[in-house]
Tab-separated table of C-alpha atoms in Angstrom:
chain	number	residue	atom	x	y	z
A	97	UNK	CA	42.117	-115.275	20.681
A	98	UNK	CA	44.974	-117.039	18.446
A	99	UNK	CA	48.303	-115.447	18.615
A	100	UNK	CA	49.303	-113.245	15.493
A	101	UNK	CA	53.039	-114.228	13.821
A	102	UNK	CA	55.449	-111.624	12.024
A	103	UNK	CA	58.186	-113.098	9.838
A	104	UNK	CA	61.378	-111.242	10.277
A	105	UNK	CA	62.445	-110.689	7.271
A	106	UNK	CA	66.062	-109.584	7.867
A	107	UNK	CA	66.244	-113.501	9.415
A	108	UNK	CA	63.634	-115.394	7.419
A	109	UNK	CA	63.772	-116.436	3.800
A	110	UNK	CA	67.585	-115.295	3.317
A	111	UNK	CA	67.168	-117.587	0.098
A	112	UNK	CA	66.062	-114.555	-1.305
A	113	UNK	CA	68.291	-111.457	-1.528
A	114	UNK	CA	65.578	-108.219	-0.863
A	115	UNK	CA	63.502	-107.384	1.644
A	116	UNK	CA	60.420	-107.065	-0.795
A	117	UNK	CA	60.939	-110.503	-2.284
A	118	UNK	CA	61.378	-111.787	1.368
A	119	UNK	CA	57.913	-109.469	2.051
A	120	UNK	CA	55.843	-111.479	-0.546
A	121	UNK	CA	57.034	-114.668	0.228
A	122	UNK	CA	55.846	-113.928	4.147
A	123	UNK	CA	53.041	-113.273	2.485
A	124	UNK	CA	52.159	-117.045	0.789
A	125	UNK	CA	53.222	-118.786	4.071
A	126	UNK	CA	50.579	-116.933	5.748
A	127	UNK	CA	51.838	-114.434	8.157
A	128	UNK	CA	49.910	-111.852	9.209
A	129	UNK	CA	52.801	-108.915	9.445
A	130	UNK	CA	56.328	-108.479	9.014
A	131	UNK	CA	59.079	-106.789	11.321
A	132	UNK	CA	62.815	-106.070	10.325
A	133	UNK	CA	65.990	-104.357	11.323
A	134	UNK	CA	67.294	-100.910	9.932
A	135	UNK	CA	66.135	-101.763	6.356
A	136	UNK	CA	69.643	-100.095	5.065
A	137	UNK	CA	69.857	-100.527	1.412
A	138	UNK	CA	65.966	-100.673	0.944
A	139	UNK	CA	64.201	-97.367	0.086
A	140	UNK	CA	61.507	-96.902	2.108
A	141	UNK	CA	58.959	-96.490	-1.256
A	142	UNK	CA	60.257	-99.850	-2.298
A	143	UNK	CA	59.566	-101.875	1.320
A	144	UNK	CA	55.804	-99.476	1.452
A	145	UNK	CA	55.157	-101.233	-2.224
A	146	UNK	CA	56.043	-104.196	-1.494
A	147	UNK	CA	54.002	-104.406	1.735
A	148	UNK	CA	50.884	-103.229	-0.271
A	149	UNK	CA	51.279	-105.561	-2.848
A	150	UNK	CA	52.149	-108.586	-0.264
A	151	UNK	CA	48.732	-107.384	2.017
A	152	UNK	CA	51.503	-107.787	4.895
A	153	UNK	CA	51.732	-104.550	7.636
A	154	UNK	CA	55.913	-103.546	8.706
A	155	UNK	CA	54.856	-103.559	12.441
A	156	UNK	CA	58.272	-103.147	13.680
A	157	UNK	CA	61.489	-101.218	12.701
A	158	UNK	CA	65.086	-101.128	14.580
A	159	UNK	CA	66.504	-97.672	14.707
A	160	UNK	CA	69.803	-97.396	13.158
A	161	UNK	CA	72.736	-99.364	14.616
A	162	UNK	CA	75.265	-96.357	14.814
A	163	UNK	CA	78.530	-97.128	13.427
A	164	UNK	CA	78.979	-100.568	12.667
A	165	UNK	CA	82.992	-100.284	11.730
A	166	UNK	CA	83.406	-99.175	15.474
A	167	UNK	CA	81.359	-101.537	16.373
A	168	UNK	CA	78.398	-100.046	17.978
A	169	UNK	CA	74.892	-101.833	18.101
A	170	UNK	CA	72.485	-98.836	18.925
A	171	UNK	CA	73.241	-95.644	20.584
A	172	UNK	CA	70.829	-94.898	23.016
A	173	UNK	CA	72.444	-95.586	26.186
A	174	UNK	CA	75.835	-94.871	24.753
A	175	UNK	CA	77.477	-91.606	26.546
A	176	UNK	CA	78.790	-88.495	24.147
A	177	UNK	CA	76.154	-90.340	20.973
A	178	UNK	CA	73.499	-88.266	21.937
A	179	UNK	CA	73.637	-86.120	18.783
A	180	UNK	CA	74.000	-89.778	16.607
A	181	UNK	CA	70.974	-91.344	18.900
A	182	UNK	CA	68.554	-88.080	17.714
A	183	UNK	CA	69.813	-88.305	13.925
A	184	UNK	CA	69.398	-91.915	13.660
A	185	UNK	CA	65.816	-91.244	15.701
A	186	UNK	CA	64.723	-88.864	12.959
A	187	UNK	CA	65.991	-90.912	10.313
A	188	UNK	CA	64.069	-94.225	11.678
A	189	UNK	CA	61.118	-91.710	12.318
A	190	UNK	CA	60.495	-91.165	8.647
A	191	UNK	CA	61.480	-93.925	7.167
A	192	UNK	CA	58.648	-96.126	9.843
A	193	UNK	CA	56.116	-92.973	8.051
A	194	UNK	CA	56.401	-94.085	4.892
A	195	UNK	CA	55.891	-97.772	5.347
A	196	UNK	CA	53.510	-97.421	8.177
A	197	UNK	CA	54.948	-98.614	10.959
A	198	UNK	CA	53.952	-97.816	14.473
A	199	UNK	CA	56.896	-99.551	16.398
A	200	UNK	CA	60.664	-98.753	16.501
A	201	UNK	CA	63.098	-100.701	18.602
A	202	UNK	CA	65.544	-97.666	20.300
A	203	UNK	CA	68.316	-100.006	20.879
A	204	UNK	CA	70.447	-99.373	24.173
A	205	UNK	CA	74.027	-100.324	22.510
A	206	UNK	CA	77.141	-101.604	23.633
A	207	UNK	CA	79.666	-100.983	26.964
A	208	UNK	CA	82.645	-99.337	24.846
A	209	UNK	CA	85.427	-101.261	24.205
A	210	UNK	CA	87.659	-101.966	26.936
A	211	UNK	CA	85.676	-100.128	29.520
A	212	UNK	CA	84.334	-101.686	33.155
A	213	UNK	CA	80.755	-102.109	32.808
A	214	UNK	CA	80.174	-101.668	36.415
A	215	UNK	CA	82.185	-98.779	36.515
A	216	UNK	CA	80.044	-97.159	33.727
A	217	UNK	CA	76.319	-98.601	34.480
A	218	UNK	CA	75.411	-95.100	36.043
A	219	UNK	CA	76.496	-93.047	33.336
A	220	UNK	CA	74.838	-95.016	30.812
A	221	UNK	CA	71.670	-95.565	32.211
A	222	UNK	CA	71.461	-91.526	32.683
A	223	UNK	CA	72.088	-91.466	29.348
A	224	UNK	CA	69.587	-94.217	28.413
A	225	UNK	CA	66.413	-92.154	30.108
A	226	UNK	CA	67.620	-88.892	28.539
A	227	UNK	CA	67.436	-90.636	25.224
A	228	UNK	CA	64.193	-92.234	25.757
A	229	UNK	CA	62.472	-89.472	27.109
A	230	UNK	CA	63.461	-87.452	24.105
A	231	UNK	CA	62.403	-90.160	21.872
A	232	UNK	CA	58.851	-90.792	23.803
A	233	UNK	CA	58.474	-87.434	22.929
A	234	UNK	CA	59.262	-87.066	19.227
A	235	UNK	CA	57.417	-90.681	18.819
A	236	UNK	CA	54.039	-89.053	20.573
A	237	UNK	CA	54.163	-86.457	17.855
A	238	UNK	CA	53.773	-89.294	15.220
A	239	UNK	CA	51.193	-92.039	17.125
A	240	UNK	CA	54.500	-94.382	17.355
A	241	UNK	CA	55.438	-96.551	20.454
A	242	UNK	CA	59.368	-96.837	21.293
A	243	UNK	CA	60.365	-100.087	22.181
A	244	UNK	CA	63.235	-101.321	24.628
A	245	UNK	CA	64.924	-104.927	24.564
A	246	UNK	CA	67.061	-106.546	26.592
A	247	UNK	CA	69.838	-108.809	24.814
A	248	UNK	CA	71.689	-111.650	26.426
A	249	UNK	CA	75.181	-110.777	27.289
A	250	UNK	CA	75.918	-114.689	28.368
A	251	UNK	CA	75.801	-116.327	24.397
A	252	UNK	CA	74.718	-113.453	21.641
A	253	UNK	CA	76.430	-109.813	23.015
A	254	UNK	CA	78.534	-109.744	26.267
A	255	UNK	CA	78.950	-105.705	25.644
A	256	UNK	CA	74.744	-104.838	25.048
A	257	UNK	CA	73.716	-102.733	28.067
A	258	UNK	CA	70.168	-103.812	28.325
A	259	UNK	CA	70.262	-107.461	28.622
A	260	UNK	CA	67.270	-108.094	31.328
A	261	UNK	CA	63.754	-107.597	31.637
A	262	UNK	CA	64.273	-106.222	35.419
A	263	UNK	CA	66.534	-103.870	33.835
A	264	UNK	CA	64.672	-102.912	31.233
A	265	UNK	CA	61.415	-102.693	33.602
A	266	UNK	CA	63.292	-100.371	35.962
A	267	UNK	CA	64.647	-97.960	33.475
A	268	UNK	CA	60.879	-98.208	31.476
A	269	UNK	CA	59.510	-96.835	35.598
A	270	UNK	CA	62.126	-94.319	35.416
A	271	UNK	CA	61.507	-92.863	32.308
A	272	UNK	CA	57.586	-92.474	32.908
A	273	UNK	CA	56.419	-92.403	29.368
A	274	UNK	CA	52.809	-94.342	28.137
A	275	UNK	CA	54.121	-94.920	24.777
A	276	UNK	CA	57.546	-96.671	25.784
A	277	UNK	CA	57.083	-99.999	26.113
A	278	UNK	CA	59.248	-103.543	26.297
A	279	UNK	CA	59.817	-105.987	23.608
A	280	UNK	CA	60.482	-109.443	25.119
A	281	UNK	CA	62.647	-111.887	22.814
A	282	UNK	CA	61.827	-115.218	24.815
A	283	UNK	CA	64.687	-116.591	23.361
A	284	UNK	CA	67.289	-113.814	25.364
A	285	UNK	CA	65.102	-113.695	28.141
A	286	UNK	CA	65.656	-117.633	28.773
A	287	UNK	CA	69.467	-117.390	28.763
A	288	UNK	CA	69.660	-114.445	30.764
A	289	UNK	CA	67.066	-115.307	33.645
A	290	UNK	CA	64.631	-118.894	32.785
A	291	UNK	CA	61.305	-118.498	34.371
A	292	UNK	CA	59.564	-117.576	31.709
A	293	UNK	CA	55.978	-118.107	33.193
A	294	UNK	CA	56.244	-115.681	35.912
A	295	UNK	CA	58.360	-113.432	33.535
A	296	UNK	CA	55.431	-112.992	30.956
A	297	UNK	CA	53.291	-112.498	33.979
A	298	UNK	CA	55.091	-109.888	35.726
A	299	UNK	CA	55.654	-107.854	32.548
A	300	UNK	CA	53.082	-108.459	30.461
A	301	UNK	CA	51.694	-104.634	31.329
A	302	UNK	CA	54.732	-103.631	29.698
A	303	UNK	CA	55.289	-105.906	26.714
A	304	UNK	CA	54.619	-103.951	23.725
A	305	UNK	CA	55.925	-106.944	21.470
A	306	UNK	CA	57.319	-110.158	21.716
A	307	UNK	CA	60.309	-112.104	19.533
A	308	UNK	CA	60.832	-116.020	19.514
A	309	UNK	CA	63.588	-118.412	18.725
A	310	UNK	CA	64.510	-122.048	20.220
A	311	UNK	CA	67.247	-122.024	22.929
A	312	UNK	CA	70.241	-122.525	22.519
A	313	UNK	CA	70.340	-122.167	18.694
A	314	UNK	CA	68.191	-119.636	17.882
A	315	UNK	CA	66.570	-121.903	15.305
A	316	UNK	CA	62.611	-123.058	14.387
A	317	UNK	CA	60.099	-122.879	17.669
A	318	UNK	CA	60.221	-126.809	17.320
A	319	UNK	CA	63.602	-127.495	16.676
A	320	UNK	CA	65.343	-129.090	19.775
A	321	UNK	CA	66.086	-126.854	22.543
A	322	UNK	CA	65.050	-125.934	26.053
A	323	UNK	CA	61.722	-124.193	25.355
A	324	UNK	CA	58.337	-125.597	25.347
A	325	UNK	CA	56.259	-122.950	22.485
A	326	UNK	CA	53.016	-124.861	22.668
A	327	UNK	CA	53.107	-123.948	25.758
A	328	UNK	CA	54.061	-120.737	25.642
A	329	UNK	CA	51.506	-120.107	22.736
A	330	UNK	CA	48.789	-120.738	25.694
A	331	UNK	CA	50.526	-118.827	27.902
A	332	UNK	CA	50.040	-115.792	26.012
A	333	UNK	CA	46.426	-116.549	24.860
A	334	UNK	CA	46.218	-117.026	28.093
A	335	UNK	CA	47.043	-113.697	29.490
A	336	UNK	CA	45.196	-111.610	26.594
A	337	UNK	CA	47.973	-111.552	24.556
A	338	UNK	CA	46.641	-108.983	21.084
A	339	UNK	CA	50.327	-107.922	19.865
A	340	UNK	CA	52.015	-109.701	17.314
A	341	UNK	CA	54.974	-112.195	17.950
A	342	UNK	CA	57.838	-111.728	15.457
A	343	UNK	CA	59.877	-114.545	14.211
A	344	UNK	CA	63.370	-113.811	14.965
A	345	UNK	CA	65.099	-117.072	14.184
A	346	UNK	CA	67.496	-118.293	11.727
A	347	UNK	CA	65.744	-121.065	9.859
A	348	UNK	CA	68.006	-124.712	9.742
A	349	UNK	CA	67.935	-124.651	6.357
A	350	UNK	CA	64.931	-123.947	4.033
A	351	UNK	CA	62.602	-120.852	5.521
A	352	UNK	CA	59.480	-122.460	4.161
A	353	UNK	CA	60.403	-126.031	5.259
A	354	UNK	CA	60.891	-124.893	8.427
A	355	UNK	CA	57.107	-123.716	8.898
A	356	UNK	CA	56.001	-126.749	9.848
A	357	UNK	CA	55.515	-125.377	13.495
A	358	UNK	CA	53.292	-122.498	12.616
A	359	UNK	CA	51.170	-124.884	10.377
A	360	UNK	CA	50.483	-127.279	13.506
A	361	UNK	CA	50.011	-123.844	15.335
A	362	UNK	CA	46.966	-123.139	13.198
A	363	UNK	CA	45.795	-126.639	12.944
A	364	UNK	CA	45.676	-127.060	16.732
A	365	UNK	CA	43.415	-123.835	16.675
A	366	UNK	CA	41.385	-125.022	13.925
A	367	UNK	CA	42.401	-122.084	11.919
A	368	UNK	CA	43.232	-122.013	8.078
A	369	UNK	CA	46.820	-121.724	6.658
A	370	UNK	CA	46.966	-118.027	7.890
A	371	UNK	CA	45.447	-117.923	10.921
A	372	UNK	CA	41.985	-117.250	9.881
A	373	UNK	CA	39.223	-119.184	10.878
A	374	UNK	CA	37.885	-122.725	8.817
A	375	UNK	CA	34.776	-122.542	7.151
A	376	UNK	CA	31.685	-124.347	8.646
A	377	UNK	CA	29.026	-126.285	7.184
């Protein structure tokens, strides 16, 4: 079974300014979905259209990011932003049922400013299951999975909360709801902890989605760095892999130039510019 790609499309195609445009040109470079962050500024009627027009499913949604003047990056395990978490929750909620979407990323947040991590880990992760559970609940009313990721805290956030997959495993046990699940970046899960293979392996029952980007740069899959994607591609065929792998990277320069490594994905697979299989005489 050949892996299925997602174009982020708050990271890919930034040549164009909306999230529809960026939607329909996903949609000529072959991918088979698209995922983005809180689509703020983008009516959800707008995104829907442009999704039916392009042919492309939204498989993925963040929740809101809070309050980005005080800095915050998701509220979930944030203490005294319960009330926030739920609003933003509803609002994400609604928006994911008008553009179909089946997936939204509850993001953890940040240690407050100033504050000892350490001295606050309990409090937070309390928080963090009381937020999830509420939101595995509210999400069960609507078919939806919730999804957890952990973000490095060594290069991209030194604040986020949730920054490994034994973290995010643990809390995921704790909570003890079906339709919470993990979503692995690769590229956050190398910088915090390497060993990938046994990583995929260990988790895969919990991966509910999976994000890529070259190490260090956060570039193109085949742009120099420390990770090895053809590889990885047949690790997850490998292991049964049916999700879809979004493409969280900030292209070196043109989006579409940059494709080059999804094209020789296909081609090595014998599939057409799309993924879908060649004709046969």
């Amino acid at each position: 079974m050949s892996l299925r790609f997602a174009a982020n499309v708050s990271w890919l195609f930034a040549e164009l300014p909306a999230l529809p445009a960026r939607l329909e040109a996903a949609a000529r470079c072959g991918f088979a979905a698209a995922e983005a962050a809180w689509p703020e500024g983008c009516p959800a009627p707008a995104l829907r259209a442009a999704a039916e027009r392009a042919g492309l499913p939204i498989v993925l949604l963040n929740a809101p990011p809070g309050d980005r003047e005080r800095g915050e990056l998701g509220l979930g395990a944030v203490p005294g932003r319960q009330d926030a978490f739920r609003q933003g929750l509803a609002a994400a909620v609604q928006y994911a049922r008008e553009v179909g979407c089946h997936r939204i990323h509850l993001m953890a947040g940040r240690v407050p400013q100033g504050a000892d991590r350490t001295a606050l880990v309990g409090e937070m992760e309390t928080t963090f299951i009381e937020n999830l559970r509420y939101a595995a609940d509210i999400l069960a009313q609507e078919d939806m999975i919730g999804l957890v990721e952990p973000i490095n805290s060594r290069i991209t956030d030194p604040r986020y909360f949730l920054n490994t997959p034994q973290q995010a495993a643990a809390i995921l046990e704790k909570v003890g709801r079906p339709n919470l699940k993990l979503q692995l970046d690769i590229f956050h899960c190398q910088i915090m902890d390497g060993n990938l293979s046994r990583n995929l392996e260990t988790y895969f029952p919990l991966i509910g989605h999976i994000q890529i980007a070259q190490v260090p740069g956060r570039h193109e899959p085949d742009s120099p760095g420390e990770l090895n994607f053809p590889y990885i591609f047949e690790l997850l065929e490998s292991l049964g892999y049916t999700g879809y792998v979004g493409c969280e990277y900030t292209p070196k320069g043109d989006t579409v130039e940059g494709l080059g490594w999804l094209r020789s994905y296909w081609e090595s697979r014998g599939l057409q510019p799309g993924g879908t299989r060649k004709a046969t005489d």
